[in-house]
Coordinates of C-alpha atoms in Angstrom, one line a residue:
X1 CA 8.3 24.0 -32.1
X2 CA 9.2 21.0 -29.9
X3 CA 6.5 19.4 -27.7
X4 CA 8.7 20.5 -24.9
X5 CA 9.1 23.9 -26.3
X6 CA 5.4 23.9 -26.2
X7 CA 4.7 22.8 -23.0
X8 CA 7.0 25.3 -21.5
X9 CA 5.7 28.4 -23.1
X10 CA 2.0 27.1 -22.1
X11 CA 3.4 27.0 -18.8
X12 CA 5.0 30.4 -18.8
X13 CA 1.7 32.1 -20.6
X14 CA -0.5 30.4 -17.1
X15 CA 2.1 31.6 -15.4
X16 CA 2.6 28.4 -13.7
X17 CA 6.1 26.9 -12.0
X18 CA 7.0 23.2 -12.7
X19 CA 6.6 23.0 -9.1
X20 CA 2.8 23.9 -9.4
X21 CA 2.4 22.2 -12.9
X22 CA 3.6 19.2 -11.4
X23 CA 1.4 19.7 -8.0
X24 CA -1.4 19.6 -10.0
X25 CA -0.9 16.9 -12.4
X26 CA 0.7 14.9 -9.6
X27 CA 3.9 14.2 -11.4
X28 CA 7.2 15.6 -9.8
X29 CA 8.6 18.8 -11.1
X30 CA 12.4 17.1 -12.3
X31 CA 9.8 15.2 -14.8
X32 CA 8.1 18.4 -16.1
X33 CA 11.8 19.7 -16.6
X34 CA 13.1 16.0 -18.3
X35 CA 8.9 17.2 -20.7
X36 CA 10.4 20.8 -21.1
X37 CA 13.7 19.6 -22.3
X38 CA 13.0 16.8 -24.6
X39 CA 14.6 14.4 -23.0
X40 CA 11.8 12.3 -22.0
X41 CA 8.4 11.9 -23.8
X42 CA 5.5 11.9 -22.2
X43 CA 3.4 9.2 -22.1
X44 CA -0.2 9.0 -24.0
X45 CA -2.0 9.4 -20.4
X46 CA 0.5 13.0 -19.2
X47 CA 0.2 14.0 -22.9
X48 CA -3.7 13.6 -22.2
X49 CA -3.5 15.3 -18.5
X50 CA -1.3 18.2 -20.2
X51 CA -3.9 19.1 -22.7
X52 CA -6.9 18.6 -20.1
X53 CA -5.3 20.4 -17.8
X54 CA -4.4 23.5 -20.5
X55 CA -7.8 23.1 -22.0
X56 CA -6.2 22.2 -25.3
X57 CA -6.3 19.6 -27.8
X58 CA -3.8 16.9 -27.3
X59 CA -3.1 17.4 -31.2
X60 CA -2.8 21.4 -30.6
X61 CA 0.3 20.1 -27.9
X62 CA 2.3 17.4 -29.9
X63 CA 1.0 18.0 -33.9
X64 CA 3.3 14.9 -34.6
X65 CA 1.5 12.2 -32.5

């Protein structure tokens, strides 16, 4: 599984839209979608705010880091 594919079905299991996601990690929602696709990598600092925010590891997220 992708680090995007990851983040998304964290997302969908907190039953969270990118909108709200991105509301409360104050990055816009078109970036949690570039996350979600793989077109973009987050950086060390989101990839941090993701796991915080999940209450996950930052390894449990992105295994290949």
């Amino acid at each position: 599984m992708t680090l995007g594919e990851k983040l998304r079905q964290i997302r969908k299991e907190k039953d969270l839209t990118k909108q709200e996601l991105g509301i409360a990690l104050n990055v816009p929602k078109e970036r949690i979608k570039l996350y979600e696709t793989n077109e973009e990598k987050p950086s060390d600092f989101y990839l941090a705010s993701f796991a915080n925010y999940f209450n996950i590891s930052k390894d449990d997220l992105d295994p290949f880091k």
